[in-house]
Coordinates of C-alpha atoms and ligand atoms in Angstrom, one line a residue:
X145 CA 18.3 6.6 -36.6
X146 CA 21.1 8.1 -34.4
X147 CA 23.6 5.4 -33.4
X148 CA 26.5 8.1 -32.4
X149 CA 25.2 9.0 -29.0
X150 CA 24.8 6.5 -26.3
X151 CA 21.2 6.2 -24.0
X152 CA 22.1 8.7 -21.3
X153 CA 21.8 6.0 -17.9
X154 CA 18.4 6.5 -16.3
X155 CA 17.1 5.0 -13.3
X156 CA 13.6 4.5 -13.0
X157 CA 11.5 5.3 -10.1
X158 CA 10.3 1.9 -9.4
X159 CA 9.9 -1.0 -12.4
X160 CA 7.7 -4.4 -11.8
X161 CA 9.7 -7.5 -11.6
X162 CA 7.9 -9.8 -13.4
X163 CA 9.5 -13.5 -14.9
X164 CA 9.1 -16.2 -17.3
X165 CA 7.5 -18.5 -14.3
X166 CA 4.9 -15.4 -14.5
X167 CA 4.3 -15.5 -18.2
X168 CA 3.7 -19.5 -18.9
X169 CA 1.3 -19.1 -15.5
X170 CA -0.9 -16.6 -17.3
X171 CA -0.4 -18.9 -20.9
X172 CA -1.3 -21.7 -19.1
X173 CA -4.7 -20.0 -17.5
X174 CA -5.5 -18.4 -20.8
X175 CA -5.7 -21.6 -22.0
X176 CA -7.5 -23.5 -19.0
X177 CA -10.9 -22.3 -20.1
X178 CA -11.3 -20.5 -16.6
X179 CA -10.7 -16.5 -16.7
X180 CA -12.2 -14.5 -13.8
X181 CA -12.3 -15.8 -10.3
X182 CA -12.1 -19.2 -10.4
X183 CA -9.6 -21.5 -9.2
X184 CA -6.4 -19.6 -9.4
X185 CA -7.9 -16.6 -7.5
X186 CA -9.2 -19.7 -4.7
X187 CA -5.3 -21.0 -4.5
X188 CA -4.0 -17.3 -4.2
X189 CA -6.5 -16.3 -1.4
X190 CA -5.5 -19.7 0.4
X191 CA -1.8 -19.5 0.2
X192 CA -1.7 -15.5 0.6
X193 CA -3.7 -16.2 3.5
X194 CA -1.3 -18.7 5.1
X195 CA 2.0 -16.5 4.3
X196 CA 0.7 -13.4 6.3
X197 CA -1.0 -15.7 8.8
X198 CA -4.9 -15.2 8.4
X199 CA -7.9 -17.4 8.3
X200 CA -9.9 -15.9 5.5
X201 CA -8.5 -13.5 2.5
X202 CA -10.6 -12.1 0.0
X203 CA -9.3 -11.7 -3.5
X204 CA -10.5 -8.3 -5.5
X205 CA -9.6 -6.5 -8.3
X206 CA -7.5 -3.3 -6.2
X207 CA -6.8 -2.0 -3.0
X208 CA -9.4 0.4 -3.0
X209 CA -12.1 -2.1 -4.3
X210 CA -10.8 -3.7 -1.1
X211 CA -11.5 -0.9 1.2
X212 CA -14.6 -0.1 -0.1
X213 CA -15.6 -3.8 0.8
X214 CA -14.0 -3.5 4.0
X215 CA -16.5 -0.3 5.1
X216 CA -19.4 -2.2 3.3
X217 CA -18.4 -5.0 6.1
X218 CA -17.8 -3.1 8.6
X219 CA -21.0 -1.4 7.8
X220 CA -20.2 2.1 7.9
X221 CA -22.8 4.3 6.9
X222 CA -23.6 7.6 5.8
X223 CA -22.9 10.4 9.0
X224 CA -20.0 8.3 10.5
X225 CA -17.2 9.4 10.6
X226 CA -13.5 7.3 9.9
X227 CA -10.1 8.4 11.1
X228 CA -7.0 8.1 8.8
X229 CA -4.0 10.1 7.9
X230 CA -4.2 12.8 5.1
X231 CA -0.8 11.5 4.8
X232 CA -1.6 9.1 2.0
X233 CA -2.7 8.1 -1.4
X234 CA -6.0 9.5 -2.2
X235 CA -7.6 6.3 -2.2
X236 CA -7.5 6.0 1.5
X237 CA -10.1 8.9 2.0
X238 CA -12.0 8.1 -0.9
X239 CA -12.6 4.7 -0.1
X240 CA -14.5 6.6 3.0
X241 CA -16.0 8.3 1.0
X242 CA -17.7 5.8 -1.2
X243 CA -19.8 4.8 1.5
X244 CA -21.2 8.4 2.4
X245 CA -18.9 8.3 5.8
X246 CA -16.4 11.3 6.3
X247 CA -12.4 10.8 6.4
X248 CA -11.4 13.1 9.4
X249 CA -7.5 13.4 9.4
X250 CA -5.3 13.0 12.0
X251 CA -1.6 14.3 11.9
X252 CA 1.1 11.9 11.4
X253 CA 4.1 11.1 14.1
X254 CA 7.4 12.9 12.3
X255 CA 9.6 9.9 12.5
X256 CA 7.6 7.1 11.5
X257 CA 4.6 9.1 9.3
X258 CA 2.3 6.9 10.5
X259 CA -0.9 8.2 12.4
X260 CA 0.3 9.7 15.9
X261 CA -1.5 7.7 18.6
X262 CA -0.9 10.8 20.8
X263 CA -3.4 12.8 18.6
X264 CA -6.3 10.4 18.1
X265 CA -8.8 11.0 21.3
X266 CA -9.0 14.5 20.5
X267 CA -10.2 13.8 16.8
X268 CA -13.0 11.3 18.3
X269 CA -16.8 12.3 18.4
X270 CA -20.3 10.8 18.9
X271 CA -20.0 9.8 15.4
X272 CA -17.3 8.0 14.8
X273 CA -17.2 4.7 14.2
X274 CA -13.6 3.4 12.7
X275 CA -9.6 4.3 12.6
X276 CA -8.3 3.2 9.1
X277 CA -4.4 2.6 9.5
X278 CA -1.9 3.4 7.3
X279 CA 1.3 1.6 7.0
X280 CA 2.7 4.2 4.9
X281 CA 5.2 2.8 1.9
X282 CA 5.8 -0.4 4.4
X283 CA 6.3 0.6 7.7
X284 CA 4.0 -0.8 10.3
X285 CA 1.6 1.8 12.4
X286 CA 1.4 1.7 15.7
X287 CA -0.9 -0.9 15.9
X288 CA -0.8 -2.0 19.8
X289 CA -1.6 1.9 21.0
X290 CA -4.3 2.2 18.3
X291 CA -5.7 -0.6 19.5
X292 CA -6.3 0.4 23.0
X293 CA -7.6 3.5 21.8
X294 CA -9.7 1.8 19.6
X295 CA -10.8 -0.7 22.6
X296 CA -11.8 1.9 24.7
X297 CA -13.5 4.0 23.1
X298 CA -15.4 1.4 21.1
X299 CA -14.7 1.8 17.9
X300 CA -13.5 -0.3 14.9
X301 CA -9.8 -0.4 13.1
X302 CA -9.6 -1.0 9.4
X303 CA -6.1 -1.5 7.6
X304 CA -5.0 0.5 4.8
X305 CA -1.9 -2.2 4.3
X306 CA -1.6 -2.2 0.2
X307 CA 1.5 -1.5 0.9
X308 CA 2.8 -3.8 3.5
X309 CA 2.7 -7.3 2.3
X310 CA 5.9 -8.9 4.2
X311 CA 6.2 -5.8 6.8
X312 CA 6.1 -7.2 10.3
X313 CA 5.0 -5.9 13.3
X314 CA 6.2 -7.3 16.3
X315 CA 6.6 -11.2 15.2
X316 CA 3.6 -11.0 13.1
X317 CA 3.4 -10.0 9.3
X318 CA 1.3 -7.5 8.4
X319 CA -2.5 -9.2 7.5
X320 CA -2.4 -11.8 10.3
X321 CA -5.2 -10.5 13.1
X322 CA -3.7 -6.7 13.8
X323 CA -7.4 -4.9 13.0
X324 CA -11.0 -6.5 12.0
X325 CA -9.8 -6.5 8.2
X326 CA -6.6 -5.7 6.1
X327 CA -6.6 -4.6 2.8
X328 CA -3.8 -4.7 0.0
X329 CA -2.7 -3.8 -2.8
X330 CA -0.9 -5.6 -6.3
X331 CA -0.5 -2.6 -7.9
X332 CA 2.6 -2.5 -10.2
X333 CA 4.1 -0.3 -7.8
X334 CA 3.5 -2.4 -4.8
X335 CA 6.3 -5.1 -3.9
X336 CA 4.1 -7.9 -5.4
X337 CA 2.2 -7.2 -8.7
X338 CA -0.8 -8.7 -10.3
X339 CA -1.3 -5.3 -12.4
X340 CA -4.0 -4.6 -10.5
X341 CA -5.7 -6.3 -7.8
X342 CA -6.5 -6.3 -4.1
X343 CA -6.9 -8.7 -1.3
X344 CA -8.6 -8.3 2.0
X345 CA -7.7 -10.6 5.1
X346 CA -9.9 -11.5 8.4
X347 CA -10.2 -13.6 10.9
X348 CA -14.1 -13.1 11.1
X349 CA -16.1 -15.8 9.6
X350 CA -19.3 -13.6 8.7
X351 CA -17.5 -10.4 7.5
X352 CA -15.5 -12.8 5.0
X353 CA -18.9 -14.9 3.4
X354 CA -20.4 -11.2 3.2
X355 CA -17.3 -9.8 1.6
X356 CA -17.8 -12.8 -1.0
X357 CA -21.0 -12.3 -1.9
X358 CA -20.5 -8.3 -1.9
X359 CA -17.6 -9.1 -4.8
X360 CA -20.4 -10.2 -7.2
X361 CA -23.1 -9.0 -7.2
X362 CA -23.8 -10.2 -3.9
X363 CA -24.8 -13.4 -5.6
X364 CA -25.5 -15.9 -2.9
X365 CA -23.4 -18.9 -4.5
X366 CA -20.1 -18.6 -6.2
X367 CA -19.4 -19.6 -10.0
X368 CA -17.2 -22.7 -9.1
X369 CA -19.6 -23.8 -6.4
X370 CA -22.6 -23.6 -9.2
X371 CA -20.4 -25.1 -12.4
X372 CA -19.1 -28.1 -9.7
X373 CA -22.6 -29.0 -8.8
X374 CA -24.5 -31.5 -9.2
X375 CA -28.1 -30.1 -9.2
X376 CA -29.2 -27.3 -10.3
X377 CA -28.8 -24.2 -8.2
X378 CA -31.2 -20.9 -8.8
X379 CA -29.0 -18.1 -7.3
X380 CA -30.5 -15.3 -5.1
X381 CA -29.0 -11.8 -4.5
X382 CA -30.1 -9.9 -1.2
X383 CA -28.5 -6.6 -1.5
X384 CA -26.8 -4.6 -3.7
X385 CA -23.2 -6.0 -4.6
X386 CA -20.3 -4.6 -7.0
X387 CA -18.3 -6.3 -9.4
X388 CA -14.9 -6.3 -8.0
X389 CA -13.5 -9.5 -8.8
X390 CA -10.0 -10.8 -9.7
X391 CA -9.2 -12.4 -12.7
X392 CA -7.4 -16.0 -13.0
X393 CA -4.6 -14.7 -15.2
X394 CA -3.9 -12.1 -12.4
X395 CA -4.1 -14.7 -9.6
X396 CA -1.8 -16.9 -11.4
X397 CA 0.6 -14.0 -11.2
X398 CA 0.2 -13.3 -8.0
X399 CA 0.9 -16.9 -6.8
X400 CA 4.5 -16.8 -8.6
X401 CA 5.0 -13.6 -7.2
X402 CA 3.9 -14.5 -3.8
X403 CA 6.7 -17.3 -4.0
X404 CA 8.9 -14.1 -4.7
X405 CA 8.0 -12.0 -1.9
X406 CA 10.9 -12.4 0.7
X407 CA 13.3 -12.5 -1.9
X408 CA 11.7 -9.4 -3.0
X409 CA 12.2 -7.7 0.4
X410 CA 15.6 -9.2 1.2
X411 CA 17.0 -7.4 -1.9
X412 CA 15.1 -4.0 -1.2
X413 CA 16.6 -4.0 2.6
X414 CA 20.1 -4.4 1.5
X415 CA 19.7 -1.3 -1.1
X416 CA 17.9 0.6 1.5
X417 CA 20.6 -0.2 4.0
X418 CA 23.6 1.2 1.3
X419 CA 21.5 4.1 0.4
X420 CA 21.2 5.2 4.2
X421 CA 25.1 4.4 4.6
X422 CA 26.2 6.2 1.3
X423 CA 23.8 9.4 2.3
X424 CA 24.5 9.7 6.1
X425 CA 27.3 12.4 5.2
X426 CA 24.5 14.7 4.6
X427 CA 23.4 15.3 8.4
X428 CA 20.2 17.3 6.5
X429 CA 19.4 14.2 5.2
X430 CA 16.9 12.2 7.6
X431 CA 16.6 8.3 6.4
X432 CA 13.8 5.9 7.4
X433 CA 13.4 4.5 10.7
X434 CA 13.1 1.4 11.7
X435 CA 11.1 1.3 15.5
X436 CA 12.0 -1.4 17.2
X437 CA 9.9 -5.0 16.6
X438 CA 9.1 -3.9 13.2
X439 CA 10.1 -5.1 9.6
X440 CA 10.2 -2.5 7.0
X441 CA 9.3 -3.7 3.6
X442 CA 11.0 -0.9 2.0
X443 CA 7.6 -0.5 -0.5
X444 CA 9.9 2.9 -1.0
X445 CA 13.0 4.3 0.4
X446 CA 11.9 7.7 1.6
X447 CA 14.1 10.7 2.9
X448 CA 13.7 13.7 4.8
X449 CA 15.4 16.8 4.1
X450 CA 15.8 18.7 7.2
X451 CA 15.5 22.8 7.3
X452 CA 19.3 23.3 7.1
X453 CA 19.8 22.0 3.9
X454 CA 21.3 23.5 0.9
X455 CA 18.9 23.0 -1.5
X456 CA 15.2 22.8 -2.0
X457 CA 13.4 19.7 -2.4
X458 CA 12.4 20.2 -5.7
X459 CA 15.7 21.6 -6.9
X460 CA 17.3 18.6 -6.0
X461 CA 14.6 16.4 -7.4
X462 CA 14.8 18.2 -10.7
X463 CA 18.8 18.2 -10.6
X464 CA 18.6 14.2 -9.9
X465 CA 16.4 14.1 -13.3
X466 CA 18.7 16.0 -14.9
X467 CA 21.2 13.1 -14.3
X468 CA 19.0 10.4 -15.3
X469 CA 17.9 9.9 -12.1
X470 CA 14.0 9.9 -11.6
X471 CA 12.2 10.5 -7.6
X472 CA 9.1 11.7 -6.6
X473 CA 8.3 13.7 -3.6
X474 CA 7.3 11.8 -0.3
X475 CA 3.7 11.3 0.3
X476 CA 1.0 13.1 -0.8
X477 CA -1.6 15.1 1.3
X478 CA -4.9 14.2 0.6
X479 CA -6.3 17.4 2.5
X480 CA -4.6 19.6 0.0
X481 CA -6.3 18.5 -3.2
X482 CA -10.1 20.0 -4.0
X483 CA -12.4 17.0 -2.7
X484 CA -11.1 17.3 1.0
X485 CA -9.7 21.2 1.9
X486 CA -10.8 23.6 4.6
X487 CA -8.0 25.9 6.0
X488 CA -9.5 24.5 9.3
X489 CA -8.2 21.4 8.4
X490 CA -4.8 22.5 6.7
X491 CA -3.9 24.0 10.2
X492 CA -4.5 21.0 11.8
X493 CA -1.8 19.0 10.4
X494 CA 1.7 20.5 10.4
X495 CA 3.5 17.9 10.3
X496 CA 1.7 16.4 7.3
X497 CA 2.5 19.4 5.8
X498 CA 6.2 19.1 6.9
X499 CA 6.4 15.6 5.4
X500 CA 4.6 15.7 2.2
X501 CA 6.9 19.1 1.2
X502 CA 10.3 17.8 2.8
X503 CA 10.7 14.3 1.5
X504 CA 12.2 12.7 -1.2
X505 CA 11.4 8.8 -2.9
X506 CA 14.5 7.5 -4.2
X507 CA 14.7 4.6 -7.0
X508 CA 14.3 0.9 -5.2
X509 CA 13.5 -1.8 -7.3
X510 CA 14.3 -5.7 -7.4
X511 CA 16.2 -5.8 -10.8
X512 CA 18.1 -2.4 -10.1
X513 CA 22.4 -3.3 -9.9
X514 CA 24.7 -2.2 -8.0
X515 CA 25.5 0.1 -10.8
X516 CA 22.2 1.8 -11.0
X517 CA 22.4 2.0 -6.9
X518 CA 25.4 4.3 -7.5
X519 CA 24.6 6.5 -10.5
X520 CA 21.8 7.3 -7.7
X521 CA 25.0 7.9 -5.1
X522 CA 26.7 9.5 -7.2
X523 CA 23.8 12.2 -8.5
X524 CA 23.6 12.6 -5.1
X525 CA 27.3 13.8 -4.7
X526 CA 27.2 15.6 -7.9
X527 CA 24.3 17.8 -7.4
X528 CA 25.5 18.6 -4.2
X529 CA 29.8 19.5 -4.6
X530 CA 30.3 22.2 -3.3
X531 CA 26.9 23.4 -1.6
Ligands
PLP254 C1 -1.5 2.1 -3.7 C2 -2.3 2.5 -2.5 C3 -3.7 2.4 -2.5 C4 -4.5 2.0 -3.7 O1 -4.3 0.7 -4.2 P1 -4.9 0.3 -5.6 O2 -4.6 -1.2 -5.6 O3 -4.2 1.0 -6.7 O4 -6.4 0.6 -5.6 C5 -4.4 2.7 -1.3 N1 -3.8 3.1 -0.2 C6 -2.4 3.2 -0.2 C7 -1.7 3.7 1.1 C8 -1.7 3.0 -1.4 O5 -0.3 3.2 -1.3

């Protein structure tokens, strides 16, 4: 072993923050005797519920579990059709997909990257039934103008918030009553982590007893309501259900980490707030916005490089790596990969074509110093002398 040259400094992309509170809670539920949806995933739905403000939340085992559910309860169907972004992770037009509905995209607002409001009517038919909102990497959507579309032309809004926990729109966090449901994610790249898992809020008393049920197996009692009782219960199951439920060890890690959250976001605010400081002397350089009456989680800290600038995207990504400092492109387009092309389609959305090829994800994670933060900055500066 080489003990002459020093670990170059690298900065990861993103890196789960996860404590010792964390690791005696999933000891501790190892050890209780009760492993898969039992009374840690009841306490996590209750107080998740109560910290983004809703009256039922549904615990799952991932965000796209989640919005699978959420169509199943919306009961979408085969020849409907669901309006989204292509402007997003894949699973936001699977998840359409799962139910035999088809994703048709709409083209995202430049600034915010979030469905354009402006461009919805035209993609409404006969056949659709739902808008699925994205509040891409933490930034709340437009939810008042989708809304009134949404109202008027009778149709359904589902949210795609797995990565929004703490993002606030207009007073209100993310998950309290926006849309008919709200799913999320705990994803290790999300802000909170359970490594994986999902949870879906509502207000609507039926949707969340069906969503229950749906979870497993669409068994018509629960496991704790059956071990608690008394008498002897012979269970029923009326329709086809899934297995998507959450385990206790990850709901006890979800409950510390819920405790976490605004710490979580506090820290990510003030990085994002240096980063868009240190990088406004490159006037190529677009940073995030903010609108007005909205929190920004900062999920990610996201840049745009506008056309005058000296270097390509991927140059500069791949000249950041070669300082130690890893970033991914922006956001991916889910009508450029195989299951959802047409060229019809591709020339419908140019500025989702803009985005996903013009931005840049920068590192942003709770236990990242000041230090790190700079050999960022200072990549930055490097890569770029003289251009
Ligand atoms: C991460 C993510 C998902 C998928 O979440 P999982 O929990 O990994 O299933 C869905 N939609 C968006 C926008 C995401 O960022």
């Amino acid at each position: 072993m080489s003990t002459s040259t020093p670990e170059k400094h690298f900065i990861p992309i993103a890196k789960p923050f996860i404590g010792a509170e964390e690791e005696t809670a999933v000891l501790e539920t190892l050890r209780s005797g009760w492993l898969s949806q039992g009374p840690r995933v009841a306490e996590f739905e209750k107080q998740f519920a109560a910290y983004v403000g809703a009256k039922h939340a549904i615990a799952v085992s991932s965000c796209t579990t989640a919005l699978h559910l959420a169509f199943l309860g919306a009961n979408i169907q085969a020849g409907d059709e669901v309006i989204c972004p292509s402007l997003s992770f894949i699973a936001t037009a699977n998840s359409i997909r799962y139910v035999g509905a088809r994703p048709v995209f709409v083209d995202v607002d430049p600034v915010t990257f979030n469905l354009d409001p402006a461009k919805l009517e035209a993609a409404i038919t006969p056949r659709t039934r739902a808008i699925l909102a994205v509040h891409q990497i933490g930034l709340p959507a437009a939810m008042n103008e989708i809304n009134e579309i949404a109202q008027r032309r009778s149709l359904l809004v589902i949210e795609d918030a797995a990565c929004a926990i703490g993002s606030v729109y207009h007073g209100k966090r993310i998950g309290a009553p926006h849309s008919l449901m709200a799913c999320f994610s705990f994803h290790p790249r999300k802000i909170l982590t359970t490594g994986e898992g999902g949870m879906i809020t509502t207000e609507d008393a039926q949707i969340n007893e069906r969503l229950r049920r749906l979870r497993q197996h669409a068994m018509d009692v629960s496991d704790v309501a059956r071990h608690q009782s008394k008498n002897v219960i012979l269970e029923r199951y009326d329709e086809v259900g899934y297995n998507f439920r959450m385990t206790d060890m990850q709901a006890a890690v979800g409950l510390v980490q819920l405790g976490r959250v605004e710490g979580f976001i506090r820290r990510r605010r003030e990085f994002a707030a240096v980063y868009t400081e240190a990088l406004s002397e490159y006037e190529w350089l677009v940073p995030p916005s903010e609108p007005q009456g909205l929190r920004h989680n900062y999920q990610s800290y996201m840049v745009r490089l506008k056309g005058r600038s000296p270097i390509s995207r991927d140059d500069l990504m791949q000249a950041l790596l070669d300082r130690g400092v890893s970033t991914r492109r922006g956001i991916m387009a889910a009508h450029r990969e195989k299951p959802y092309f047409s060229n019809r389609t591709d020339s419908m959305l140019p500025e989702t074509n803009s985005a996903t090829d013009n931005c840049i994800i920068l590192p942003l994670f709770h236990q990242m110093s000041e230090e790190d933060q700079n050999h960022v900055i200072e990549g930055f500066r490097e890569v770029l002398r003289g251009k």
